[in-house]
mmCIF file of C-alpha atoms in Angstrom:
data_model
loop_
_atom_site.group_PDB
_atom_site.id
_atom_site.type_symbol
_atom_site.label_atom_id
_atom_site.label_comp_id
_atom_site.label_asym_id
_atom_site.label_seq_id
_atom_site.Cartn_x
_atom_site.Cartn_y
_atom_site.Cartn_z
ATOM 1 C CA ALA X 1 -4.897 -11.285 12.129
ATOM 2 C CA GLN X 2 -1.855 -10.935 9.971
ATOM 3 C CA THR X 3 1.082 -8.813 11.025
ATOM 4 C CA VAL X 4 4.132 -7.651 9.107
ATOM 5 C CA THR X 5 7.342 -6.639 10.837
ATOM 6 C CA GLN X 6 10.219 -4.677 9.363
ATOM 7 C CA SER X 7 12.932 -4.599 11.989
ATOM 8 C CA GLN X 8 15.171 -2.029 10.302
ATOM 9 C CA PRO X 9 13.699 1.490 10.555
ATOM 10 C CA GLU X 10 16.617 2.969 8.602
ATOM 11 C CA MET X 11 19.433 1.676 6.432
ATOM 12 C CA SER X 12 22.076 3.189 4.227
ATOM 13 C CA VAL X 13 24.217 1.804 1.427
ATOM 14 C CA GLN X 14 26.872 3.127 -0.893
ATOM 15 C CA GLU X 15 26.024 3.526 -4.531
ATOM 16 C CA ALA X 16 26.702 0.349 -6.545
ATOM 17 C CA GLU X 17 26.712 -1.869 -3.470
ATOM 18 C CA THR X 18 24.153 -4.451 -2.395
ATOM 19 C CA VAL X 19 21.706 -4.083 0.472
ATOM 20 C CA THR X 20 19.141 -6.428 1.997
ATOM 21 C CA LEU X 21 15.972 -5.277 3.717
ATOM 22 C CA SER X 22 14.316 -7.641 6.174
ATOM 23 C CA CYS X 23 10.655 -8.511 6.569
ATOM 24 C CA THR X 24 8.906 -11.129 8.655
ATOM 25 C CA TYR X 25 5.205 -11.810 8.852
ATOM 26 C CA ASP X 26 2.792 -13.791 10.913
ATOM 27 C CA THR X 27 -0.150 -15.655 9.438
ATOM 28 C CA SER X 28 -2.032 -18.910 9.709
ATOM 29 C CA GLU X 29 -2.906 -18.778 6.018
ATOM 30 C CA ASN X 30 -1.297 -21.134 3.532
ATOM 31 C CA ASN X 31 -2.075 -19.210 0.370
ATOM 32 C CA TYR X 32 -1.116 -15.572 0.252
ATOM 33 C CA TYR X 33 0.891 -12.940 -1.566
ATOM 34 C CA LEU X 34 3.799 -10.819 -0.456
ATOM 35 C CA PHE X 35 4.873 -7.505 -1.900
ATOM 36 C CA TRP X 36 7.581 -4.914 -1.614
ATOM 37 C CA TYR X 37 6.506 -1.364 -2.358
ATOM 38 C CA LYS X 38 8.779 1.655 -2.695
ATOM 39 C CA GLN X 39 7.684 5.118 -1.630
ATOM 40 C CA PRO X 40 10.081 7.856 -2.805
ATOM 41 C CA PRO X 41 9.796 11.447 -1.561
ATOM 42 C CA SER X 42 7.052 12.008 -4.136
ATOM 43 C CA ARG X 43 4.966 9.721 -1.866
ATOM 44 C CA GLN X 44 3.566 7.520 -4.623
ATOM 45 C CA MET X 45 3.668 3.859 -3.702
ATOM 46 C CA ILE X 46 5.406 1.921 -6.446
ATOM 47 C CA LEU X 47 5.315 -1.851 -6.684
ATOM 48 C CA VAL X 48 8.837 -3.281 -6.643
ATOM 49 C CA ILE X 49 8.219 -7.010 -6.584
ATOM 50 C CA ARG X 50 5.619 -9.607 -5.637
ATOM 51 C CA GLN X 51 5.772 -13.221 -4.557
ATOM 52 C CA GLU X 52 3.081 -15.876 -4.534
ATOM 53 C CA ALA X 53 3.397 -18.095 -1.474
ATOM 54 C CA TYR X 54 2.731 -21.258 -3.457
ATOM 55 C CA LYS X 55 5.771 -20.604 -5.635
ATOM 56 C CA GLN X 56 9.045 -21.866 -4.243
ATOM 57 C CA GLN X 57 11.114 -19.899 -6.737
ATOM 58 C CA ASN X 58 12.159 -16.496 -5.487
ATOM 59 C CA ALA X 59 10.864 -13.570 -7.529
ATOM 60 C CA THR X 60 13.293 -11.263 -9.299
ATOM 61 C CA GLU X 61 12.856 -7.956 -11.121
ATOM 62 C CA ASN X 62 16.067 -6.645 -12.622
ATOM 63 C CA ARG X 63 18.236 -5.484 -9.697
ATOM 64 C CA PHE X 64 15.611 -6.484 -7.126
ATOM 65 C CA SER X 65 15.220 -10.001 -5.786
ATOM 66 C CA VAL X 66 13.649 -11.598 -2.773
ATOM 67 C CA ASN X 67 14.588 -14.395 -0.421
ATOM 68 C CA PHE X 68 11.284 -16.030 0.474
ATOM 69 C CA GLN X 69 11.445 -18.518 3.333
ATOM 70 C CA LYS X 70 7.875 -19.722 3.849
ATOM 71 C CA ALA X 71 8.537 -21.906 6.868
ATOM 72 C CA ALA X 72 10.375 -19.099 8.597
ATOM 73 C CA LYS X 73 7.801 -16.549 7.402
ATOM 74 C CA SER X 74 10.559 -14.351 6.092
ATOM 75 C CA PHE X 75 10.556 -12.216 2.952
ATOM 76 C CA SER X 76 13.691 -10.128 2.494
ATOM 77 C CA LEU X 77 14.435 -7.780 -0.412
ATOM 78 C CA LYS X 78 17.874 -7.593 -1.966
ATOM 79 C CA ILE X 79 18.813 -4.576 -4.031
ATOM 80 C CA SER X 80 21.902 -5.074 -6.152
ATOM 81 C CA ASP X 81 24.015 -2.321 -7.716
ATOM 82 C CA SER X 82 22.193 0.304 -5.633
ATOM 83 C CA GLN X 83 21.413 3.571 -7.384
ATOM 84 C CA LEU X 84 20.719 7.022 -5.996
ATOM 85 C CA GLY X 85 17.154 6.714 -7.257
ATOM 86 C CA ASP X 86 16.607 3.759 -4.937
ATOM 87 C CA THR X 87 16.530 6.169 -1.999
ATOM 88 C CA ALA X 88 13.026 5.763 -0.583
ATOM 89 C CA MET X 89 10.868 4.168 2.079
ATOM 90 C CA TYR X 90 10.377 0.479 1.424
ATOM 91 C CA PHE X 91 7.281 -1.278 2.671
ATOM 92 C CA CYS X 92 6.744 -4.990 2.922
ATOM 93 C CA ALA X 93 3.099 -6.033 2.556
ATOM 94 C CA PHE X 94 0.987 -9.165 2.931
ATOM 95 C CA MET X 95 -2.296 -10.087 1.293
ATOM 96 C CA LYS X 96 -4.464 -13.134 1.786
ATOM 97 C CA HIS X 97 -5.260 -15.146 -1.319
ATOM 98 C CA ALA X 98 -8.998 -14.808 -1.086
ATOM 99 C CA GLY X 99 -11.899 -14.790 1.304
ATOM 100 C CA GLY X 100 -13.572 -11.429 0.975
ATOM 101 C CA SER X 101 -11.072 -9.505 3.011
ATOM 102 C CA GLU X 102 -8.641 -8.513 0.322
ATOM 103 C CA LYS X 103 -6.443 -5.847 1.728
ATOM 104 C CA LEU X 104 -2.761 -5.198 2.036
ATOM 105 C CA VAL X 105 -1.265 -5.350 5.505
ATOM 106 C CA PHE X 106 1.859 -3.226 5.602
ATOM 107 C CA GLY X 107 4.924 -3.186 7.754
ATOM 108 C CA LYS X 108 6.139 0.079 9.276
ATOM 109 C CA GLY X 109 8.687 0.563 6.520
ATOM 110 C CA THR X 110 12.448 0.860 6.156
ATOM 111 C CA LYS X 111 13.973 4.157 5.111
ATOM 112 C CA LEU X 112 16.788 3.408 2.672
ATOM 113 C CA THR X 113 19.366 6.017 1.775
ATOM 114 C CA VAL X 114 21.796 5.401 -1.076
ATOM 115 C CA ASN X 115 24.926 7.490 -0.666
ATOM 116 C CA PRO X 116 27.064 8.658 -3.587
ATOM 117 C CA GLU R 1 -2.082 4.055 -19.997
ATOM 118 C CA ALA R 2 -3.084 6.383 -17.173
ATOM 119 C CA GLY R 3 -2.417 5.217 -13.649
ATOM 120 C CA VAL R 4 -4.547 5.761 -10.587
ATOM 121 C CA THR R 5 -5.375 9.455 -10.336
ATOM 122 C CA GLN R 6 -6.394 11.299 -7.212
ATOM 123 C CA SER R 7 -7.717 14.773 -6.504
ATOM 124 C CA PRO R 8 -7.144 17.151 -4.938
ATOM 125 C CA THR R 9 -3.430 16.891 -4.333
ATOM 126 C CA HIS R 10 -3.689 18.987 -1.205
ATOM 127 C CA LEU R 11 -6.666 19.957 0.904
ATOM 128 C CA ILE R 12 -6.818 22.129 4.001
ATOM 129 C CA LYS R 13 -9.915 21.975 6.169
ATOM 130 C CA THR R 14 -10.993 23.240 9.535
ATOM 131 C CA ARG R 15 -11.831 20.912 12.395
ATOM 132 C CA GLY R 16 -15.483 19.883 12.218
ATOM 133 C CA GLN R 17 -15.773 20.346 8.454
ATOM 134 C CA GLN R 18 -16.191 17.643 5.835
ATOM 135 C CA ALA R 19 -13.585 16.575 3.278
ATOM 136 C CA THR R 20 -14.148 14.761 0.006
ATOM 137 C CA LEU R 21 -11.334 13.041 -1.842
ATOM 138 C CA ARG R 22 -11.662 11.542 -5.297
ATOM 139 C CA CYS R 23 -10.028 8.688 -7.121
ATOM 140 C CA SER R 24 -10.081 7.314 -10.656
ATOM 141 C CA PRO R 25 -8.782 3.754 -11.015
ATOM 142 C CA ILE R 26 -6.709 2.345 -13.813
ATOM 143 C CA SER R 27 -8.887 1.606 -16.810
ATOM 144 C CA GLY R 28 -10.354 -1.879 -16.499
ATOM 145 C CA HIS R 29 -9.865 -2.098 -12.740
ATOM 146 C CA THR R 30 -13.035 -2.674 -10.758
ATOM 147 C CA SER R 31 -11.663 -2.629 -7.230
ATOM 148 C CA VAL R 32 -10.723 0.564 -5.414
ATOM 149 C CA TYR R 33 -9.023 0.794 -2.036
ATOM 150 C CA TRP R 34 -8.413 3.650 0.328
ATOM 151 C CA TYR R 35 -5.516 3.789 2.767
ATOM 152 C CA GLN R 36 -4.557 6.381 5.351
ATOM 153 C CA GLN R 37 -0.888 7.142 5.932
ATOM 154 C CA ALA R 38 -0.627 9.242 9.041
ATOM 155 C CA LEU R 39 2.700 10.316 10.486
ATOM 156 C CA GLY R 40 4.001 7.657 12.823
ATOM 157 C CA LEU R 41 1.114 5.261 12.179
ATOM 158 C CA GLY R 42 2.123 3.702 8.895
ATOM 159 C CA LEU R 43 -0.356 2.665 6.237
ATOM 160 C CA GLN R 44 -3.777 1.753 7.519
ATOM 161 C CA PHE R 45 -6.475 0.108 5.393
ATOM 162 C CA LEU R 46 -9.647 2.192 5.242
ATOM 163 C CA LEU R 47 -12.085 0.850 2.664
ATOM 164 C CA TRP R 48 -12.391 -1.515 -0.276
ATOM 165 C CA TYR R 49 -14.990 -1.114 -3.017
ATOM 166 C CA ASP R 50 -15.682 -3.483 -5.847
ATOM 167 C CA GLU R 51 -18.435 -3.261 -8.451
ATOM 168 C CA GLY R 52 -20.044 -0.425 -6.552
ATOM 169 C CA GLU R 53 -20.275 -2.261 -3.248
ATOM 170 C CA GLU R 54 -18.311 -1.776 -0.046
ATOM 171 C CA ARG R 55 -16.540 -5.116 0.429
ATOM 172 C CA ASN R 56 -14.405 -4.499 3.469
ATOM 173 C CA ARG R 57 -13.726 -1.806 5.973
ATOM 174 C CA GLY R 58 -10.801 -1.089 8.250
ATOM 175 C CA ASN R 59 -10.920 -0.091 11.888
ATOM 176 C CA PHE R 60 -12.093 3.476 11.362
ATOM 177 C CA PRO R 61 -15.147 5.313 12.755
ATOM 178 C CA PRO R 62 -18.323 5.687 10.660
ATOM 179 C CA ARG R 63 -17.493 9.298 9.835
ATOM 180 C CA PHE R 64 -15.119 7.810 7.266
ATOM 181 C CA SER R 65 -17.291 6.723 4.374
ATOM 182 C CA GLY R 66 -17.208 6.514 0.647
ATOM 183 C CA ARG R 67 -18.755 5.177 -2.466
ATOM 184 C CA GLN R 68 -17.907 3.790 -5.849
ATOM 185 C CA PHE R 69 -19.616 5.052 -8.957
ATOM 186 C CA PRO R 70 -20.745 3.038 -12.010
ATOM 187 C CA ASN R 71 -17.563 4.084 -13.848
ATOM 188 C CA TYR R 72 -15.577 2.566 -10.918
ATOM 189 C CA SER R 73 -14.265 5.913 -9.709
ATOM 190 C CA SER R 74 -14.582 6.486 -6.012
ATOM 191 C CA GLU R 75 -14.770 9.174 -3.413
ATOM 192 C CA LEU R 76 -13.840 9.152 0.234
ATOM 193 C CA ASN R 77 -15.754 11.379 2.622
ATOM 194 C CA VAL R 78 -14.535 12.290 6.053
ATOM 195 C CA ASN R 79 -17.126 14.029 8.228
ATOM 196 C CA ALA R 80 -16.624 15.989 11.437
ATOM 197 C CA LEU R 81 -12.916 16.344 10.771
ATOM 198 C CA GLU R 82 -10.521 15.971 13.666
ATOM 199 C CA LEU R 83 -6.923 17.142 13.858
ATOM 200 C CA GLU R 84 -5.692 13.547 13.826
ATOM 201 C CA ASP R 85 -7.314 13.001 10.432
ATOM 202 C CA SER R 86 -4.419 14.955 8.938
ATOM 203 C CA ALA R 87 -2.665 12.442 6.721
ATOM 204 C CA LEU R 88 -1.849 11.306 3.221
ATOM 205 C CA TYR R 89 -4.799 9.406 1.780
ATOM 206 C CA LEU R 90 -3.795 6.883 -0.828
ATOM 207 C CA CYS R 91 -6.176 5.374 -3.320
ATOM 208 C CA ALA R 92 -5.328 2.148 -5.105
ATOM 209 C CA SER R 93 -6.973 -0.051 -7.682
ATOM 210 C CA SER R 94 -6.774 -3.576 -9.011
ATOM 211 C CA LEU R 95 -8.568 -6.049 -11.174
ATOM 212 C CA LEU R 96 -11.108 -8.159 -9.334
ATOM 213 C CA LEU R 97 -9.327 -9.817 -6.484
ATOM 214 C CA GLY R 98 -9.566 -13.349 -5.254
ATOM 215 C CA VAL R 99 -6.610 -14.274 -7.400
ATOM 216 C CA GLY R 100 -4.088 -11.916 -5.890
ATOM 217 C CA ASN R 101 -4.031 -9.296 -8.573
ATOM 218 C CA THR R 102 -1.567 -6.549 -7.858
ATOM 219 C CA ILE R 103 -2.763 -3.349 -6.252
ATOM 220 C CA TYR R 104 -1.531 -0.117 -7.846
ATOM 221 C CA PHE R 105 -1.459 3.168 -5.984
ATOM 222 C CA GLY R 106 -2.096 6.768 -6.871
ATOM 223 C CA GLU R 107 0.017 9.689 -5.726
ATOM 224 C CA GLY R 108 -2.213 10.470 -2.785
ATOM 225 C CA SER R 109 -4.142 13.408 -1.429
ATOM 226 C CA TRP R 110 -2.735 15.363 1.485
ATOM 227 C CA LEU R 111 -5.416 16.349 3.976
ATOM 228 C CA THR R 112 -4.492 18.898 6.604
ATOM 229 C CA VAL R 113 -6.974 19.666 9.364
ATOM 230 C CA VAL R 114 -6.383 22.901 11.259
#
């Protein structure tokens, strides 16, 4: 079974600075997908970024980028130029490529607070 | 384009009763997922429906059930409610999986069991 570990329950950053959230996972699969979701106080889960395991290039979406280290099974999220609206819970998630068991396996989350 | 919509937003039930939660996927999406987010337990996978069939089920008792309708909307039923069923229930949808299509979430339905 796959597991996802987020070792930082809470983090804080000053507005405009950069912060990195950590995520490690355990799997025997070779093909899979990794995601970062954001859950603001409104509770809706919002996709931040996704990474296909077969792609060596790290995904980026505007101020959000990942550092994907497949051999180390590490998938960290970097938020640049942090904004107050980035305050939220951030969840790292894993999904197998195929096989009839498509489901997201989530980490416990990291609560990020951006301070003015 | 409308996102994943869920109803009701909040629901209060008494222990032993039944609760029904509803979900409409993004137009064109055939797969619907249900997740439970209980305090302190994180997000737990409940059910996955695709083309009207239950494709996968998480580690939950049989009193958690659901179905998917021909228009791909879905409902989650929780029978014989227990206090620990109090949680945010998130519905999500995607295009047919197998190729890692992204899963999009709704805003959730809060279920409180008293």
